[in-house]
């Protein structure tokens, strides 16, 4: 998840948002005393009080508020306020938040045919914001619309890849009227049955994807649907201004009796887009803002201020996540089409500079030596390009690699970064300096976050045509296993010529073959070993320069209540928060 991150059928209880018995509160660690990491594994300022307004901001544009067209983790986290999916991550602190529970569905899916068929029963009484009923046909339509990646360019490809769709099927817009019952059946308004091309035991994770949020066909306007999303959750859009912001208010037709997972505490959410990053930090500190919705932590200018002020430090949390920040190295542009030229970058990079760019060991994370982070099952220690005892790079090895690739004096290439993310600009500047030591000259090119993957770095024709040799990137697991972390960013079959690709640099048929082996492998230990092997082969091919396995120093506001880190997202659980005023 560009963002972007589990199996027992459990439901939300009052205890999960801070009520219940004293024992419940103790087990959840709920408390109201400000303290460092008070929201990690615990609920800070637990509350069941309704009312008030939560104010959120982000320094960039949103990829899309359309649940079928989004792939940022922050969006997946937030959209649960206005959209419901078949299943969802359990909204509790600690590792329990990595478990799946039923959402629109009464519970998890029932499999048959050895995992090729999955059946879900919907809860009774589900309604849209206009009071019309939500049916299984609306979920089927929603899933099928996500198949068209020319129209809805963002979002994962899992469902389109795995469903047993008719040959040549291109989605509801281009293949209108095509019978798709071989892929999805809706025998009645409360039942939906998915048929896969091959067995997959983790389909409940697919049922969690935003693309399973229902869409009424009569209200679908394709790429413009984001301008008027029809709510299935406790909040609906009061207004929406693309690139500027939006507000959510209560959905009068949401029935809590149908939704055991959401407390729906605030009366209102206000989201502002395009706010300068340092201004967001200042407003959080002053209390004018409740959440930096990006969830990637305070900026370098605020870091020392927060850590050195006891009151501010007590108002902060330092959660880790199943996320790696890295730089994609494009093998499709010369001279990076030569392995040794890519290895030169791996050796020359100052790893401490990359870590500092992301905020250092506290706010940035641990120096990464491979793509897959340590909290993903199957992770193995891989360090193929040692950066010296001081982690500042091995200049001699880099020069040897340059000679081996026929560029002894270095070469020039372009590095792209997301221009509204100061940390990524700092990454680009750090690499510009460290690579210059061996004659590799970088021209830096800032691109807007909202279109970074759809129009620029994630669109091969633009990427290669504009000589983007290096591109800042980052990935958070869709769920915490090898498939949930790696598949969308290392499988060359997920690269889309139309744009929206999360895989920017990995074209390796042997990796694609290993992914298929891992999917088919039923032995957990053997499956995890395959994911580790994939990680190693990617590093051997030098198409990814890892920076850090992520951590973030985040600030919680004094107005917000019921705050905890949802470990499935590595961020505060925005759906569960309340407001004092």
Coordinates of C-alpha atoms in Angstrom, one line a residue:
X1 CA 0.0 0.0 0.0
X2 CA 1.6 3.1 -1.2
X3 CA 1.3 3.8 0.9
X4 CA -0.2 2.5 1.5
X5 CA -0.9 -2.7 5.4
X6 CA -5.1 -11.1 10.7
X7 CA -7.8 -13.7 10.6
X8 CA -10.1 -14.2 13.6
X9 CA -13.8 -13.2 13.4
X10 CA -14.1 -10.7 16.2
X11 CA -16.2 -7.6 16.6
X12 CA -15.9 -4.1 18.0
X13 CA -17.0 -3.7 21.6
X14 CA -17.3 -0.7 23.9
X15 CA -14.1 -1.9 25.6
X16 CA -12.3 -1.4 22.3
X17 CA -12.9 2.3 22.4
X18 CA -12.3 2.7 26.1
X19 CA -15.5 1.8 27.8
X20 CA -16.3 -1.5 29.6
X21 CA -15.0 -2.9 32.8
X22 CA -11.8 -1.9 34.6
X23 CA -10.3 -5.1 33.5
X24 CA -11.1 -4.2 29.9
X25 CA -9.4 -0.9 30.3
X26 CA -6.4 -2.4 31.9
X27 CA -6.0 -5.0 29.1
X28 CA -6.3 -2.2 26.5
X29 CA -3.9 0.0 28.4
X30 CA -6.3 3.0 28.2
X31 CA -5.2 6.2 29.9
X32 CA -5.4 9.9 29.8
X33 CA -1.9 10.9 31.0
X34 CA 0.2 12.3 28.2
X35 CA 3.2 10.1 27.7
X36 CA 5.6 9.2 25.0
X37 CA 4.2 6.2 22.9
X38 CA 1.0 6.3 25.0
X39 CA -1.0 5.4 21.8
X40 CA 1.2 2.5 20.7
X41 CA -0.4 -0.7 21.9
X42 CA -2.8 1.3 24.0
X43 CA -5.7 3.7 23.8
X44 CA -4.9 7.2 24.8
X45 CA -7.7 9.3 26.2
X46 CA -10.4 6.6 25.7
X47 CA -13.8 7.9 25.1
X48 CA -17.3 7.0 23.9
X49 CA -18.4 10.7 23.8
X50 CA -20.0 11.7 20.5
X51 CA -19.8 15.2 18.9
X52 CA -17.2 17.7 17.9
X53 CA -15.0 18.1 14.9
X54 CA -11.7 16.5 13.9
X55 CA -9.5 18.6 11.7
X56 CA -7.0 16.8 9.4
X57 CA -4.5 18.1 6.9
X58 CA -1.9 16.8 4.4
X59 CA 0.8 18.5 2.4
X60 CA -0.2 16.9 -0.9
X61 CA -3.2 16.0 -3.0
X62 CA -5.3 12.8 -2.5
X63 CA -4.8 10.1 -5.1
X64 CA -8.6 9.7 -5.0
X65 CA -11.4 9.4 -2.5
X66 CA -13.1 6.9 -4.8
X67 CA -12.7 3.6 -2.9
X68 CA -12.1 1.8 -6.3
X69 CA -9.3 4.1 -7.3
X70 CA -7.0 4.6 -4.4
X71 CA -3.7 3.0 -3.2
X72 CA -2.3 5.3 -0.4
X73 CA -2.4 3.7 3.0
X74 CA -3.6 6.9 4.5
X75 CA -6.6 6.8 2.2
X76 CA -7.4 3.2 3.0
X77 CA -7.3 4.1 6.7
X78 CA -9.5 7.2 6.4
X79 CA -12.0 6.0 3.8
X80 CA -13.5 3.5 6.4
X81 CA -15.3 6.6 7.8
X82 CA -17.5 6.8 4.6
X83 CA -17.1 3.4 2.9
X84 CA -17.6 -0.1 4.1
X85 CA -16.0 -3.2 2.6
X86 CA -16.8 -6.9 2.9
X87 CA -14.1 -7.4 5.6
X88 CA -11.9 -5.0 7.5
X89 CA -9.0 -5.0 10.0
X90 CA -10.1 -5.2 13.6
X91 CA -10.1 -1.6 15.0
X92 CA -8.2 -2.2 18.3
X93 CA -4.7 -1.3 19.5
X94 CA -1.8 -3.7 19.3
X95 CA -1.4 -6.8 17.1
X96 CA -5.1 -7.5 17.3
X97 CA -5.5 -4.8 14.6
X98 CA -3.9 -7.1 12.1
X99 CA -6.8 -9.6 12.4
X100 CA -9.7 -9.5 9.9
X101 CA -13.4 -9.2 10.9
X102 CA -16.6 -9.0 8.9
X103 CA -17.7 -5.5 7.9
X104 CA -20.5 -5.5 5.3
X105 CA -20.3 -9.3 5.6
X106 CA -21.5 -11.0 8.7
X107 CA -18.1 -12.7 9.1
X108 CA -15.2 -14.0 7.1
X109 CA -15.6 -15.8 3.8
X110 CA -16.5 -19.5 3.5
X111 CA -14.2 -21.3 1.1
X112 CA -14.9 -24.3 -1.1
X113 CA -13.3 -26.1 -4.1
X114 CA -10.0 -26.1 -2.2
X115 CA -9.9 -22.3 -1.9
X116 CA -11.1 -21.4 -5.5
X117 CA -14.6 -20.3 -4.4
X118 CA -15.4 -17.8 -1.6
X119 CA -18.9 -17.0 -0.3
X120 CA -19.9 -14.0 1.9
X121 CA -23.3 -13.3 3.5
X122 CA -24.2 -9.6 3.9
X123 CA -25.6 -8.2 7.1
X124 CA -29.3 -7.2 7.1
X125 CA -30.5 -3.6 6.9
X126 CA -27.5 -2.1 5.0
X127 CA -28.3 1.2 3.4
X128 CA -26.6 4.0 1.3
X129 CA -26.7 7.6 2.4
X130 CA -29.9 8.1 0.4
X131 CA -31.7 5.3 2.3
X132 CA -31.6 2.8 -0.7
X133 CA -30.6 -0.8 0.2
X134 CA -27.0 -2.0 -0.4
X135 CA -27.1 -5.3 -2.2
X136 CA -24.6 -8.0 -3.3
X137 CA -25.0 -6.7 -6.9
X138 CA -23.6 -3.3 -5.9
X139 CA -20.5 -5.0 -4.5
X140 CA -20.1 -7.1 -7.6
X141 CA -20.4 -4.0 -9.8
X142 CA -17.8 -2.2 -7.5
X143 CA -15.3 -5.0 -7.9
X144 CA -15.7 -5.2 -11.7
X145 CA -15.3 -1.5 -12.2
X146 CA -11.8 -1.7 -10.6
X147 CA -10.7 -4.1 -13.4
X148 CA -10.4 -1.1 -15.8
X149 CA -7.0 0.4 -15.0
X150 CA -7.2 2.8 -17.9
X151 CA -10.1 4.6 -16.1
X152 CA -9.4 3.8 -12.4
X153 CA -5.6 3.9 -12.6
X154 CA -4.9 3.6 -8.9
X155 CA -5.4 0.7 -6.6
X156 CA -4.2 -2.9 -6.5
X157 CA -4.7 -5.5 -9.2
X158 CA -5.4 -8.5 -7.0
X159 CA -9.1 -8.9 -7.8
X160 CA -8.7 -8.5 -11.5
X161 CA -5.7 -10.9 -11.5
X162 CA -7.3 -13.7 -9.5
X163 CA -11.0 -13.7 -10.5
X164 CA -12.0 -16.1 -13.1
X165 CA -13.1 -13.4 -15.5
X166 CA -14.1 -14.1 -19.1
X167 CA -11.3 -13.9 -21.6
X168 CA -10.7 -10.3 -22.7
X169 CA -12.9 -8.8 -20.0
X170 CA -11.9 -5.1 -19.5
X171 CA -14.3 -4.0 -16.8
X172 CA -17.8 -2.5 -16.6
X173 CA -17.1 0.5 -18.9
X174 CA -15.5 -1.3 -21.9
X175 CA -17.2 -4.7 -21.5
X176 CA -20.6 -3.5 -20.6
X177 CA -23.2 -6.3 -20.7
X178 CA -20.7 -9.2 -20.6
X179 CA -21.9 -12.0 -18.4
X180 CA -19.4 -12.3 -15.5
X181 CA -21.1 -15.0 -13.4
X182 CA -18.2 -17.3 -13.9
X183 CA -16.2 -14.8 -11.7
X184 CA -18.8 -13.4 -9.3
X185 CA -22.3 -14.7 -8.6
X186 CA -25.0 -12.9 -6.7
X187 CA -27.7 -15.6 -6.1
X188 CA -29.7 -13.2 -3.9
X189 CA -29.3 -9.7 -2.5
X190 CA -27.4 -10.9 0.6
X191 CA -25.0 -13.4 -1.0
X192 CA -21.9 -12.9 -3.1
X193 CA -19.8 -15.7 -4.4
X194 CA -16.3 -15.2 -5.9
X195 CA -14.7 -17.8 -8.2
X196 CA -10.9 -17.7 -8.7
X197 CA -8.7 -19.0 -11.4
X198 CA -6.6 -20.7 -8.8
X199 CA -6.9 -21.5 -5.1
X200 CA -5.9 -18.7 -2.7
X201 CA -6.3 -19.1 1.0
X202 CA -6.0 -15.4 1.8
X203 CA -9.0 -14.2 -0.1
X204 CA -10.4 -12.5 3.0
X205 CA -7.6 -10.0 2.5
X206 CA -8.9 -9.3 -1.0
X207 CA -12.4 -8.8 0.6
X208 CA -10.9 -6.1 2.8
X209 CA -9.7 -4.0 -0.3
X210 CA -11.5 -0.7 -0.8
X211 CA -12.6 -1.9 -4.2
X212 CA -15.2 -4.1 -2.5
X213 CA -17.0 -1.0 -1.1
X214 CA -20.4 -1.0 -2.8
X215 CA -21.1 1.4 -5.7
X216 CA -24.7 1.8 -7.1
X217 CA -24.3 1.4 -10.9
X218 CA -26.8 4.2 -11.6
X219 CA -24.6 6.7 -9.6
X220 CA -21.3 5.7 -11.1
X221 CA -19.6 8.4 -13.2
X222 CA -16.3 6.6 -13.8
X223 CA -13.2 8.7 -13.0
X224 CA -15.5 11.5 -11.8
X225 CA -17.2 9.3 -9.2
X226 CA -14.7 10.8 -6.6
X227 CA -16.6 14.1 -7.0
X228 CA -19.8 12.5 -5.4
X229 CA -19.0 9.2 -3.7
X230 CA -22.2 7.6 -2.4
X231 CA -21.6 6.7 1.3
X232 CA -22.0 3.3 2.8
X233 CA -20.4 4.2 6.1
X234 CA -21.4 6.4 9.1
X235 CA -20.2 9.7 7.3
X236 CA -21.0 11.2 4.0
X237 CA -19.4 14.0 1.9
X238 CA -20.8 17.4 2.7
X239 CA -18.5 19.0 0.1
X240 CA -15.6 18.0 -2.1
X241 CA -13.1 20.4 -3.8
X242 CA -10.5 18.5 -5.8
X243 CA -7.0 19.5 -4.7
X244 CA -8.3 21.7 -1.8
X245 CA -10.2 19.5 0.6
X246 CA -13.4 18.0 1.7
X247 CA -15.7 17.7 4.7
X248 CA -17.7 14.7 6.1
X249 CA -20.8 14.9 8.2
X250 CA -23.0 12.2 9.7
X251 CA -24.9 9.9 7.3
X252 CA -28.4 9.8 8.7
X253 CA -29.1 6.4 7.1
X254 CA -26.2 4.6 8.7
X255 CA -27.5 2.2 11.3
X256 CA -25.2 1.3 14.1
X257 CA -27.0 -2.0 14.5
X258 CA -25.5 -3.1 11.2
X259 CA -22.0 -1.9 12.1
X260 CA -20.4 -3.4 15.2
X261 CA -16.9 -2.0 14.2
X262 CA -17.4 1.8 14.1
X263 CA -18.2 4.0 17.1
X264 CA -18.7 7.1 14.8
X265 CA -17.7 9.6 17.5
X266 CA -17.1 13.0 15.8
X267 CA -20.0 14.9 14.2
X268 CA -17.7 16.1 11.5
X269 CA -14.3 15.6 9.7
X270 CA -12.6 18.5 7.9
X271 CA -9.7 17.6 5.6
X272 CA -7.5 20.2 4.1
X273 CA -5.1 19.3 1.2
X274 CA -1.9 21.0 0.1
X275 CA -0.9 22.5 3.5
X276 CA 2.9 23.1 3.7
X277 CA 4.5 20.3 5.8
X278 CA 6.1 22.5 8.4
X279 CA 2.9 24.5 8.8
X280 CA 1.1 21.2 9.6
X281 CA 3.6 20.5 12.4
X282 CA 3.2 24.0 13.8
X283 CA -0.6 23.8 13.7
X284 CA -0.4 20.4 15.5
X285 CA 1.8 21.8 18.2
X286 CA -0.5 24.9 18.6
X287 CA -3.6 22.8 18.7
X288 CA -5.2 24.2 15.6
X289 CA -5.0 20.8 13.9
X290 CA -5.7 17.3 15.1
X291 CA -4.0 14.9 12.6
X292 CA -1.4 15.0 9.9
X293 CA -3.2 12.4 7.9
X294 CA -0.1 11.3 5.9
X295 CA 1.0 9.5 9.1
X296 CA 4.7 9.8 8.1
X297 CA 5.8 11.9 11.1
X298 CA 7.0 15.4 11.8
X299 CA 9.4 17.1 9.5
X300 CA 13.1 17.5 10.3
X301 CA 12.6 21.2 11.3
X302 CA 10.2 20.0 14.1
X303 CA 12.0 16.9 15.2
X304 CA 14.5 18.2 17.7
X305 CA 11.9 20.6 19.1
X306 CA 9.5 17.7 19.8
X307 CA 12.2 15.4 21.2
X308 CA 13.8 18.1 23.4
X309 CA 10.5 19.5 24.9
X310 CA 9.2 17.1 27.5
X311 CA 5.6 18.3 27.0
X312 CA 5.7 17.8 23.3
X313 CA 7.6 14.5 23.5
X314 CA 4.8 13.3 25.8
X315 CA 2.3 14.2 23.1
X316 CA 4.1 12.1 20.5
X317 CA 4.3 8.4 19.4
X318 CA 7.0 6.5 17.6
X319 CA 5.2 3.6 15.9
X320 CA 7.0 1.2 13.5
X321 CA 5.2 -0.2 10.5
X322 CA 5.5 -2.8 7.8
X323 CA 6.9 -0.1 5.5
X324 CA 10.1 0.4 3.6
X325 CA 11.3 3.7 2.2
X326 CA 13.5 3.1 -0.9
X327 CA 14.6 4.3 -4.2
X328 CA 13.7 2.5 -7.4
X329 CA 16.6 2.1 -9.9
X330 CA 15.3 1.9 -13.5
X331 CA 16.9 -0.8 -15.6
X332 CA 15.1 0.6 -18.7
X333 CA 17.3 3.7 -19.2
X334 CA 21.0 3.7 -20.1
X335 CA 23.5 3.1 -18.5
X336 CA 21.4 1.7 -15.7
X337 CA 20.5 -1.1 -18.1
X338 CA 23.9 -2.5 -17.0
X339 CA 23.9 -4.4 -13.7
X340 CA 27.3 -3.0 -12.6
X341 CA 26.2 0.6 -13.1
X342 CA 23.3 -0.1 -10.8
X343 CA 25.7 -1.7 -8.3
X344 CA 27.8 1.4 -8.3
X345 CA 24.8 3.3 -6.9
X346 CA 24.2 0.7 -4.3
X347 CA 27.8 0.9 -3.1
X348 CA 28.2 4.7 -3.3
X349 CA 25.0 5.6 -1.4
X350 CA 25.6 7.1 2.0
X351 CA 23.1 5.1 4.1
X352 CA 23.4 7.4 7.1
X353 CA 22.5 10.3 4.8
X354 CA 19.4 8.5 3.6
X355 CA 18.4 7.6 7.2
X356 CA 18.9 11.3 8.3
X357 CA 16.8 12.4 5.3
X358 CA 13.8 10.4 6.7
X359 CA 14.4 11.8 10.2
X360 CA 17.1 9.6 11.7
X361 CA 16.7 6.3 13.7
X362 CA 13.8 7.6 15.8
X363 CA 11.7 9.4 13.2
X364 CA 12.9 7.6 10.1
X365 CA 13.7 4.1 11.1
X366 CA 16.4 1.4 10.9
X367 CA 18.9 1.5 8.0
X368 CA 17.5 -1.0 5.5
X369 CA 19.6 -3.5 3.6
X370 CA 16.8 -5.3 1.7
X371 CA 13.3 -4.5 0.5
X372 CA 11.2 -6.7 2.9
X373 CA 11.0 -5.2 6.5
X374 CA 11.8 -7.3 9.6
X375 CA 8.2 -7.5 10.8
X376 CA 7.1 -9.4 7.7
X377 CA 7.1 -13.1 8.2
X378 CA 9.9 -14.7 6.2
X379 CA 12.3 -11.7 6.5
X380 CA 15.9 -12.7 6.4
X381 CA 19.0 -10.5 6.9
X382 CA 20.4 -9.6 3.5
X383 CA 23.3 -7.2 3.0
X384 CA 24.8 -7.6 -0.4
X385 CA 26.3 -4.1 -0.6
X386 CA 28.1 -3.3 2.7
X387 CA 28.4 0.4 3.2
X388 CA 31.5 0.4 5.3
X389 CA 31.8 0.5 9.1
X390 CA 30.4 4.0 9.2
X391 CA 27.5 3.2 6.7
X392 CA 28.6 6.1 4.5
X393 CA 29.2 4.0 1.4
X394 CA 32.1 2.1 -0.1
X395 CA 33.5 4.5 -2.7
X396 CA 36.2 2.0 -3.8
X397 CA 33.7 -0.7 -4.6
X398 CA 31.5 1.8 -6.4
X399 CA 34.4 2.9 -8.6
X400 CA 35.2 -0.8 -9.4
X401 CA 31.6 -1.3 -10.5
X402 CA 31.7 1.8 -12.7
X403 CA 34.8 0.5 -14.4
X404 CA 33.1 -2.9 -14.9
X405 CA 30.1 -1.3 -16.5
X406 CA 32.2 0.8 -18.9
X407 CA 31.6 4.1 -17.1
X408 CA 34.9 4.6 -15.2
X409 CA 34.3 8.4 -14.9
X410 CA 30.7 8.1 -13.9
X411 CA 27.5 9.0 -15.7
X412 CA 24.4 11.3 -15.5
X413 CA 20.8 10.4 -14.9
X414 CA 17.6 12.0 -13.5
X415 CA 16.2 11.4 -10.0
X416 CA 12.5 11.9 -9.4
X417 CA 11.0 12.6 -6.0
X418 CA 7.6 13.7 -4.6
X419 CA 8.0 17.5 -4.5
X420 CA 5.5 18.1 -1.6
X421 CA 7.4 15.6 0.6
X422 CA 10.4 17.4 2.1
X423 CA 11.9 14.1 3.3
X424 CA 12.0 12.8 -0.2
X425 CA 13.6 15.9 -1.5
X426 CA 16.2 15.4 1.3
X427 CA 16.7 11.8 0.1
X428 CA 17.3 13.0 -3.5
X429 CA 19.8 15.7 -2.3
X430 CA 21.7 13.2 -0.1
X431 CA 22.1 10.8 -3.1
X432 CA 23.1 13.7 -5.3
X433 CA 26.0 14.4 -2.9
X434 CA 27.1 10.9 -2.2
X435 CA 26.9 9.6 -5.8
X436 CA 28.9 12.7 -7.0
X437 CA 31.9 11.3 -5.1
X438 CA 32.2 8.7 -7.8
X439 CA 31.2 10.8 -10.7
X440 CA 27.5 9.9 -10.9
X441 CA 25.6 13.2 -11.5
X442 CA 22.0 13.4 -10.6
X443 CA 19.5 16.0 -12.0
X444 CA 16.7 16.3 -9.5
X445 CA 13.1 16.4 -10.6
X446 CA 10.3 17.1 -8.2
X447 CA 6.8 15.7 -9.2
X448 CA 3.4 16.1 -7.5
X449 CA 2.4 13.3 -5.1
X450 CA -1.2 13.1 -6.3
X451 CA -0.1 12.1 -9.9
X452 CA 3.4 10.6 -9.1
X453 CA 2.4 7.1 -9.9
X454 CA -0.5 7.7 -12.3
X455 CA 1.2 10.1 -14.7
X456 CA 4.9 10.2 -13.9
X457 CA 7.1 7.6 -12.1
X458 CA 4.4 4.9 -12.4
X459 CA 3.8 5.4 -16.1
X460 CA 6.5 3.7 -18.1
X461 CA 6.3 5.9 -21.2
X462 CA 6.9 9.0 -19.1
X463 CA 9.4 7.4 -16.8
X464 CA 11.6 6.0 -19.5
X465 CA 11.0 8.9 -22.0
X466 CA 12.2 11.4 -19.4
X467 CA 15.3 9.4 -18.3
X468 CA 14.1 8.8 -14.8
X469 CA 16.9 6.6 -13.6
X470 CA 16.1 6.9 -9.9
X471 CA 12.8 7.5 -8.2
X472 CA 11.9 7.8 -4.5
X473 CA 9.4 5.3 -3.5
X474 CA 7.9 3.6 -0.4
X475 CA 5.6 0.8 0.4
X476 CA 3.5 -0.3 3.3
X477 CA 2.2 -3.9 3.4
X478 CA -1.4 -4.4 2.3
X479 CA -1.3 -7.0 5.0
X480 CA 1.7 -8.4 6.9
X481 CA 3.0 -11.3 5.0
X482 CA 5.2 -11.8 2.0
X483 CA 2.4 -11.7 -0.6
X484 CA 0.8 -8.7 1.1
X485 CA 4.0 -6.7 1.1
X486 CA 5.9 -7.8 -2.1
X487 CA 3.4 -8.9 -4.8
X488 CA 2.3 -5.4 -6.0
X489 CA 5.8 -3.9 -6.1
X490 CA 8.0 -6.7 -7.5
X491 CA 5.7 -8.6 -10.0
X492 CA 6.4 -7.3 -13.5
X493 CA 2.9 -8.3 -14.5
X494 CA 1.5 -5.5 -12.3
X495 CA 3.3 -2.8 -14.3
X496 CA 0.7 -0.9 -16.3
X497 CA 1.5 1.1 -19.4
X498 CA -1.5 3.4 -18.7
X499 CA 0.1 4.4 -15.4
X500 CA -0.6 3.8 -11.8
X501 CA 2.1 1.2 -11.3
X502 CA 3.5 0.7 -7.9
X503 CA 6.4 -1.4 -9.3
X504 CA 8.7 1.1 -10.9
X505 CA 11.8 -0.9 -11.7
X506 CA 11.5 -4.7 -11.3
X507 CA 11.3 -6.7 -14.6
X508 CA 12.4 -10.1 -13.5
X509 CA 10.7 -13.2 -15.0
X510 CA 12.3 -15.4 -12.4
X511 CA 10.7 -13.3 -9.6
X512 CA 7.3 -13.6 -11.3
X513 CA 7.7 -17.4 -11.4
X514 CA 8.7 -17.5 -7.7
X515 CA 5.6 -15.4 -6.8
X516 CA 3.4 -18.0 -8.5
X517 CA 5.2 -20.8 -6.6
X518 CA 4.7 -19.0 -3.3
X519 CA 1.0 -18.5 -3.9
X520 CA 0.6 -22.2 -4.6
X521 CA 2.7 -23.4 -1.7
X522 CA 0.6 -24.5 1.3
X523 CA 3.5 -25.1 3.7
X524 CA 4.0 -21.9 5.6
X525 CA 7.7 -22.2 6.2
X526 CA 8.4 -23.1 2.6
X527 CA 6.2 -20.2 1.4
X528 CA 8.1 -17.7 3.6
X529 CA 11.4 -19.0 2.4
X530 CA 10.3 -18.3 -1.2
X531 CA 9.4 -14.7 -0.3
X532 CA 12.9 -14.3 1.3
X533 CA 14.5 -15.7 -1.9
X534 CA 12.5 -13.2 -4.0
X535 CA 13.9 -10.4 -1.7
X536 CA 17.4 -11.6 -2.2
X537 CA 17.1 -11.9 -6.0
X538 CA 15.8 -8.3 -6.2
X539 CA 18.8 -7.1 -4.2
X540 CA 21.2 -9.2 -6.4
X541 CA 19.7 -7.4 -9.5
X542 CA 20.3 -4.0 -7.8
X543 CA 17.0 -2.5 -8.9
X544 CA 16.0 -1.2 -5.5
X545 CA 18.1 0.9 -3.1
X546 CA 16.6 0.5 0.4
X547 CA 16.7 3.5 2.7
X548 CA 15.0 2.7 6.0
X549 CA 12.6 0.2 7.5
X550 CA 10.1 2.8 8.6
X551 CA 9.3 4.5 11.9
X552 CA 7.6 7.8 12.4
X553 CA 7.4 10.4 15.2
X554 CA 3.8 11.5 15.1
X555 CA 2.0 14.1 17.2
X556 CA -1.5 13.6 18.7
X557 CA -3.6 16.6 19.4
X558 CA -5.1 17.6 22.7
X559 CA -8.6 17.8 21.2
X560 CA -8.6 14.3 19.8
X561 CA -9.8 11.4 21.9
X562 CA -9.7 7.6 21.7
X563 CA -6.4 7.6 19.9
X564 CA -4.4 4.5 19.1
X565 CA -2.1 3.2 16.4
X566 CA -3.8 0.6 14.2
X567 CA -0.8 -1.7 13.3
X568 CA -2.4 -2.8 10.1
X569 CA -1.8 0.7 8.8
X570 CA 1.0 1.8 11.0
X571 CA -1.0 5.0 11.7
X572 CA -3.5 6.4 14.2
X573 CA -6.9 4.7 13.5
X574 CA -8.7 7.7 12.1
X575 CA -12.1 5.9 12.0
X576 CA -11.9 5.3 15.8
X577 CA -10.9 8.8 17.0
X578 CA -13.2 11.2 18.7
X579 CA -13.2 15.0 19.4
X580 CA -13.5 16.8 22.7
X581 CA -14.9 19.9 20.9

